[in-house]
Amino acid sequence: MSLTLAVASGKGGTGKTTLAVHLAAWYARSGPTLLADLDVDAPDAGGYFPAARPVAPDQPVEIAVPEQDQARCTACGACASLCRFGALVYIKGMVTINPVTCKGCGRCVRACPAGALVESPVRAGRVSLALLPNLALYQGLLTVGDIRSTAVIEAVKQRAVDPAAALTIRDCPPGATCPTVRAVHGASACLLVAEPTAFSLHDLENALRLVQALGIPVGLVINKAGAGQADPRRLAARYAVPVVAKLAWSHSLAEAGARGQLCLEDPAMRRCLGDIELWLDGFKPKDAP
């Protein structure tokens, strides 16, 4: 049975991507593994795998945006009244369309009684694939200036599927907003990465509430332990969330991360990854190897 692990965080900079790429490399040592970089505003997981072989071409992610046929439009305003995103506005007998804020749901097109709206594809981003032995790296990249990150996230999720892979790891966007919801949704389990700072704890609570509302089993990893005074363990206890692993602050690990280097032989990192592996084993069927 294949497991999907979402790696997320309440705020950026806690070490979420660091953990995701190390887990991917850790599991790839023993079998096929998928890593999906869903932080599509700024994907950087690929920087840790410079030897990965790109599989060309990248696949575009397109949104079906409505265009108006002025000759057929009766200016009834039905389309604008149904738009939840403010992409269609009805003012003084005229309908205007903002293609930037349109999410491509198609509701307006189906509702138009005059058939005055037709859909036209607009590129929101792209999905790339690069390969290493036992590791497939999917990355989504949002088009510069676009805001429809959820469409790109969903496209990566749909492509990053391999029944032979024992584990799929999702490097999710930070926060507790729509992109995070889309990235975490459907995962077998979720790890939230936090650091011992007040800022991290504030946003961690929002992320905890989000993941628990989705009904996804969640565990906490404390990164940079000892580098701050705040205690994520208290918040974890309040929400009955296990602290799965801790990784102490290390200048050498921080330096390696800044260079995009993996540290699988570092003793502290190995302990952290081993603790996470033990936790994930609890989600496998009893007859699984």
Tab-separated table of C-alpha atoms in Angstrom:
chain	number	residue	atom	x	y	z
A	1	MET	CA	0.000	0.000	0.000
A	2	SER	CA	1.391	3.388	-0.982
A	3	LEU	CA	1.430	6.135	1.640
A	4	THR	CA	1.266	9.855	0.973
A	5	LEU	CA	2.975	12.099	3.509
A	6	ALA	CA	2.326	15.832	3.480
A	7	VAL	CA	5.130	17.921	4.994
A	8	ALA	CA	3.825	21.354	5.932
A	9	SER	CA	4.377	24.213	8.371
A	10	GLY	CA	2.572	27.169	9.846
A	11	LYS	CA	5.197	29.612	8.570
A	12	GLY	CA	7.988	29.606	6.054
A	13	GLY	CA	11.596	29.012	7.029
A	14	THR	CA	11.021	26.304	9.633
A	15	GLY	CA	12.847	23.636	7.625
A	16	LYS	CA	9.880	22.058	5.857
A	17	THR	CA	11.631	21.574	2.526
A	18	THR	CA	14.818	20.435	4.256
A	19	LEU	CA	12.878	17.668	5.954
A	20	ALA	CA	10.936	16.721	2.814
A	21	VAL	CA	14.015	16.314	0.602
A	22	HIS	CA	15.909	14.358	3.241
A	23	LEU	CA	12.953	12.019	3.721
A	24	ALA	CA	12.748	11.515	-0.032
A	25	ALA	CA	16.448	10.669	-0.288
A	26	TRP	CA	16.202	8.469	2.822
A	27	TYR	CA	13.362	6.356	1.456
A	28	ALA	CA	14.795	6.254	-2.078
A	29	ARG	CA	17.660	4.196	-0.696
A	30	SER	CA	15.292	1.263	-0.213
A	31	GLY	CA	12.728	1.607	-2.988
A	32	PRO	CA	10.816	3.786	-5.471
A	33	THR	CA	9.825	7.114	-3.928
A	34	LEU	CA	7.995	10.192	-5.203
A	35	LEU	CA	8.678	13.764	-4.131
A	36	ALA	CA	6.114	16.377	-5.160
A	37	ASP	CA	7.122	20.008	-4.656
A	38	LEU	CA	3.765	21.735	-4.175
A	39	ASP	CA	5.202	25.035	-2.950
A	40	VAL	CA	4.515	26.313	-6.447
A	41	ASP	CA	5.144	29.998	-5.715
A	42	ALA	CA	8.797	29.206	-5.016
A	43	PRO	CA	9.661	25.538	-5.616
A	44	ASP	CA	13.192	24.694	-4.527
A	45	ALA	CA	13.281	20.976	-3.725
A	46	GLY	CA	15.074	20.356	-7.011
A	47	GLY	CA	18.052	22.357	-5.784
A	48	TYR	CA	18.974	19.454	-3.506
A	49	PHE	CA	19.121	17.008	-6.421
A	50	PRO	CA	21.372	18.574	-9.093
A	51	ALA	CA	22.008	15.177	-10.684
A	52	ALA	CA	18.320	14.577	-11.380
A	53	ARG	CA	17.668	14.026	-15.091
A	54	PRO	CA	14.922	16.312	-16.447
A	55	VAL	CA	12.164	14.646	-18.422
A	56	ALA	CA	11.160	17.105	-21.140
A	57	PRO	CA	9.023	18.860	-21.982
A	58	ASP	CA	7.354	20.448	-18.980
A	59	GLN	CA	3.598	20.011	-18.985
A	60	PRO	CA	1.553	23.231	-19.013
A	61	VAL	CA	-1.216	23.880	-16.508
A	62	GLU	CA	-4.068	25.723	-18.150
A	63	ILE	CA	-7.178	27.425	-16.792
A	64	ALA	CA	-10.357	27.737	-18.865
A	65	VAL	CA	-11.186	31.457	-18.642
A	66	PRO	CA	-14.432	32.866	-20.107
A	67	GLU	CA	-14.472	35.278	-23.011
A	68	GLN	CA	-17.504	37.359	-23.868
A	69	ASP	CA	-19.331	37.408	-27.198
A	70	GLN	CA	-20.616	40.979	-27.163
A	71	ALA	CA	-23.065	40.319	-29.994
A	72	ARG	CA	-24.859	37.606	-28.027
A	73	CYS	CA	-24.643	39.111	-24.530
A	74	THR	CA	-27.993	40.437	-23.260
A	75	ALA	CA	-26.405	42.094	-20.202
A	76	CYS	CA	-28.658	40.157	-17.844
A	77	GLY	CA	-25.899	39.965	-15.226
A	78	ALA	CA	-26.530	36.300	-14.383
A	79	CYS	CA	-22.871	35.389	-14.840
A	80	ALA	CA	-21.585	38.130	-12.530
A	81	SER	CA	-24.110	37.319	-9.813
A	82	LEU	CA	-22.834	33.730	-9.643
A	83	CYS	CA	-19.086	34.437	-9.650
A	84	ARG	CA	-17.608	33.756	-6.202
A	85	PHE	CA	-14.264	35.317	-7.051
A	86	GLY	CA	-15.270	38.720	-8.408
A	87	ALA	CA	-13.873	37.904	-11.828
A	88	LEU	CA	-17.075	39.037	-13.538
A	89	VAL	CA	-18.577	42.405	-12.637
A	90	TYR	CA	-21.915	43.804	-13.810
A	91	ILE	CA	-22.002	47.617	-13.823
A	92	LYS	CA	-24.454	49.865	-15.641
A	93	GLY	CA	-25.662	47.230	-18.052
A	94	MET	CA	-22.202	45.929	-18.917
A	95	VAL	CA	-20.304	42.806	-17.889
A	96	THR	CA	-16.532	42.973	-17.561
A	97	ILE	CA	-14.247	39.972	-17.078
A	98	ASN	CA	-10.995	39.980	-15.118
A	99	PRO	CA	-9.058	36.938	-16.378
A	100	VAL	CA	-6.469	37.253	-13.609
A	101	THR	CA	-8.867	36.526	-10.741
A	102	CYS	CA	-10.899	33.890	-12.614
A	103	LYS	CA	-10.410	30.377	-11.189
A	104	GLY	CA	-11.782	28.611	-14.242
A	105	CYS	CA	-14.712	26.898	-12.506
A	106	GLY	CA	-16.976	27.344	-15.549
A	107	ARG	CA	-20.034	28.264	-13.517
A	108	CYS	CA	-20.664	31.471	-15.448
A	109	VAL	CA	-20.449	29.704	-18.806
A	110	ARG	CA	-23.035	27.121	-17.796
A	111	ALA	CA	-25.353	29.776	-16.349
A	112	CYS	CA	-25.391	32.191	-19.304
A	113	PRO	CA	-28.868	31.924	-20.897
A	114	ALA	CA	-27.685	33.495	-24.150
A	115	GLY	CA	-24.580	31.348	-24.587
A	116	ALA	CA	-22.505	34.511	-24.752
A	117	LEU	CA	-19.530	33.110	-22.823
A	118	VAL	CA	-16.975	30.739	-24.285
A	119	GLU	CA	-13.931	29.312	-22.524
A	120	SER	CA	-10.388	29.998	-23.650
A	121	PRO	CA	-7.264	28.389	-22.110
A	122	VAL	CA	-4.849	30.552	-20.120
A	123	ARG	CA	-1.588	29.140	-18.772
A	124	ALA	CA	-1.308	29.324	-14.984
A	125	GLY	CA	1.916	27.384	-14.597
A	126	ARG	CA	3.729	24.199	-15.475
A	127	VAL	CA	4.763	20.842	-14.044
A	128	SER	CA	8.248	19.389	-14.450
A	129	LEU	CA	9.590	15.913	-13.796
A	130	ALA	CA	13.174	14.909	-13.048
A	131	LEU	CA	14.456	11.426	-12.282
A	132	LEU	CA	17.096	9.841	-10.086
A	133	PRO	CA	17.514	6.163	-9.208
A	134	ASN	CA	14.414	5.267	-7.155
A	135	LEU	CA	13.310	8.908	-6.962
A	136	ALA	CA	10.903	10.858	-9.154
A	137	LEU	CA	10.801	14.590	-8.463
A	138	TYR	CA	7.723	16.493	-9.599
A	139	GLN	CA	7.741	20.273	-9.307
A	140	GLY	CA	4.988	22.777	-9.954
A	141	LEU	CA	5.846	26.329	-10.943
A	142	LEU	CA	3.283	29.115	-10.960
A	143	THR	CA	3.472	31.553	-13.863
A	144	VAL	CA	4.960	34.880	-12.751
A	145	GLY	CA	2.152	37.266	-11.849
A	146	ASP	CA	-0.497	34.543	-11.634
A	147	ILE	CA	-2.384	33.820	-8.414
A	148	ARG	CA	-3.995	30.470	-9.239
A	149	SER	CA	-1.591	28.321	-7.279
A	150	THR	CA	-4.234	25.745	-6.361
A	151	ALA	CA	-4.638	24.787	-10.021
A	152	VAL	CA	-0.910	24.105	-10.333
A	153	ILE	CA	-0.873	22.212	-7.032
A	154	GLU	CA	-3.725	19.990	-8.184
A	155	ALA	CA	-1.970	19.343	-11.493
A	156	VAL	CA	1.168	18.160	-9.683
A	157	LYS	CA	-0.887	15.908	-7.396
A	158	GLN	CA	-2.611	14.296	-10.364
A	159	ARG	CA	0.684	13.616	-12.148
A	160	ALA	CA	2.718	12.457	-9.146
A	161	VAL	CA	1.241	8.962	-9.009
A	162	ASP	CA	3.133	5.679	-9.162
A	163	PRO	CA	1.636	2.471	-7.709
A	164	ALA	CA	5.158	1.065	-7.371
A	165	ALA	CA	6.228	3.840	-4.998
A	166	ALA	CA	5.895	2.938	-1.333
A	167	LEU	CA	5.884	6.597	-0.308
A	168	THR	CA	4.883	9.881	-1.906
A	169	ILE	CA	6.148	12.975	-0.097
A	170	ARG	CA	4.466	16.325	-0.653
A	171	ASP	CA	6.463	19.454	0.106
A	172	CYS	CA	3.499	21.719	0.840
A	173	PRO	CA	3.278	25.524	0.873
A	174	PRO	CA	3.487	27.062	4.354
A	175	GLY	CA	0.527	28.584	6.144
A	176	ALA	CA	-3.123	27.665	6.581
A	177	THR	CA	-4.695	29.104	3.439
A	178	CYS	CA	-6.231	27.605	0.284
A	179	PRO	CA	-2.931	26.417	-1.268
A	180	THR	CA	-2.049	24.512	1.907
A	181	VAL	CA	-5.510	22.960	2.082
A	182	ARG	CA	-5.229	21.780	-1.524
A	183	ALA	CA	-1.719	20.413	-0.974
A	184	VAL	CA	-2.470	18.526	2.251
A	185	HIS	CA	-5.892	17.220	1.228
A	186	GLY	CA	-5.983	13.485	0.582
A	187	ALA	CA	-2.691	12.685	2.319
A	188	SER	CA	-2.360	9.583	4.483
A	189	ALA	CA	-0.587	11.594	7.175
A	190	CYS	CA	0.915	15.020	7.732
A	191	LEU	CA	4.056	16.219	9.455
A	192	LEU	CA	4.108	19.825	10.610
A	193	VAL	CA	7.562	21.328	11.041
A	194	ALA	CA	7.979	23.996	13.706
A	195	GLU	CA	10.799	25.912	15.340
A	196	PRO	CA	10.943	27.064	18.986
A	197	THR	CA	9.884	30.676	18.381
A	198	ALA	CA	6.712	32.555	19.299
A	199	PHE	CA	6.104	33.401	15.646
A	200	SER	CA	6.298	29.739	14.659
A	201	LEU	CA	3.956	28.647	17.462
A	202	HIS	CA	1.337	31.219	16.503
A	203	ASP	CA	1.178	29.960	12.920
A	204	LEU	CA	1.635	26.336	13.953
A	205	GLU	CA	-1.646	26.438	15.855
A	206	ASN	CA	-3.484	27.545	12.723
A	207	ALA	CA	-1.881	24.733	10.741
A	208	LEU	CA	-2.733	22.171	13.431
A	209	ARG	CA	-6.367	23.205	13.396
A	210	LEU	CA	-6.429	23.022	9.613
A	211	VAL	CA	-4.979	19.521	9.351
A	212	GLN	CA	-7.167	18.166	12.135
A	213	ALA	CA	-10.247	19.687	10.474
A	214	LEU	CA	-9.334	17.699	7.356
A	215	GLY	CA	-9.261	14.527	9.441
A	216	ILE	CA	-5.650	13.729	8.577
A	217	PRO	CA	-3.363	12.136	11.199
A	218	VAL	CA	-0.733	14.687	12.133
A	219	GLY	CA	2.591	14.671	13.922
A	220	LEU	CA	5.034	17.414	14.866
A	221	VAL	CA	8.724	17.729	14.068
A	222	ILE	CA	10.641	20.334	16.071
A	223	ASN	CA	13.470	21.752	13.991
A	224	LYS	CA	16.245	24.024	15.275
A	225	ALA	CA	15.591	22.707	18.786
A	226	GLY	CA	17.421	24.795	21.358
A	227	ALA	CA	17.588	27.884	19.157
A	228	GLY	CA	14.633	29.618	20.821
A	229	GLN	CA	12.705	29.886	24.070
A	230	ALA	CA	9.222	28.867	22.890
A	231	ASP	CA	8.127	25.274	23.471
A	232	PRO	CA	6.131	23.639	20.652
A	233	ARG	CA	5.565	20.568	22.842
A	234	ARG	CA	2.985	22.378	24.956
A	235	LEU	CA	0.954	23.291	21.905
A	236	ALA	CA	1.255	19.739	20.604
A	237	ALA	CA	-0.014	18.375	23.924
A	238	ARG	CA	-2.994	20.731	23.870
A	239	TYR	CA	-4.024	19.350	20.483
A	240	ALA	CA	-3.084	15.749	21.377
A	241	VAL	CA	-0.490	15.673	18.602
A	242	PRO	CA	2.625	13.507	19.013
A	243	VAL	CA	6.088	15.011	18.769
A	244	VAL	CA	7.505	12.584	16.240
A	245	ALA	CA	11.079	13.865	16.038
A	246	LYS	CA	13.411	16.690	16.997
A	247	LEU	CA	16.413	18.102	15.184
A	248	ALA	CA	18.738	20.332	17.181
A	249	TRP	CA	20.062	23.585	15.771
A	250	SER	CA	23.341	22.906	13.993
A	251	HIS	CA	25.565	25.378	12.198
A	252	SER	CA	26.850	22.639	9.900
A	253	LEU	CA	23.326	21.573	8.897
A	254	ALA	CA	22.311	25.183	8.291
A	255	GLU	CA	25.392	25.760	6.167
A	256	ALA	CA	24.761	22.611	4.135
A	257	GLY	CA	21.140	23.617	3.622
A	258	ALA	CA	22.180	27.016	2.323
A	259	ARG	CA	24.315	25.203	-0.250
A	260	GLY	CA	21.539	22.793	-1.204
A	261	GLN	CA	23.445	19.801	0.142
A	262	LEU	CA	21.908	16.677	1.675
A	263	CYS	CA	23.189	15.504	5.061
A	264	LEU	CA	22.013	11.902	5.247
A	265	GLU	CA	25.146	10.823	7.100
A	266	ASP	CA	24.776	13.422	9.840
A	267	PRO	CA	24.005	11.526	13.099
A	268	ALA	CA	21.340	13.979	14.274
A	269	MET	CA	19.628	13.961	10.893
A	270	ARG	CA	19.687	10.168	10.786
A	271	ARG	CA	18.048	9.965	14.219
A	272	CYS	CA	15.378	12.414	13.112
A	273	LEU	CA	14.638	10.500	9.909
A	274	GLY	CA	14.656	7.185	11.763
A	275	ASP	CA	12.093	8.462	14.276
A	276	ILE	CA	9.865	9.645	11.435
A	277	GLU	CA	10.184	6.279	9.705
A	278	LEU	CA	9.051	4.506	12.875
A	279	TRP	CA	6.022	6.815	13.076
A	280	LEU	CA	5.137	6.228	9.427
A	281	ASP	CA	5.402	2.464	9.891
A	282	GLY	CA	2.311	2.746	12.073
A	283	PHE	CA	0.247	3.706	9.018
A	284	LYS	CA	1.196	0.624	7.020
A	285	PRO	CA	-1.122	-2.395	6.871
A	286	LYS	CA	-0.034	-5.115	9.279
A	287	ASP	CA	0.870	-7.455	6.421
A	288	ALA	CA	2.953	-4.837	4.574
A	289	PRO	CA	6.748	-5.394	4.397
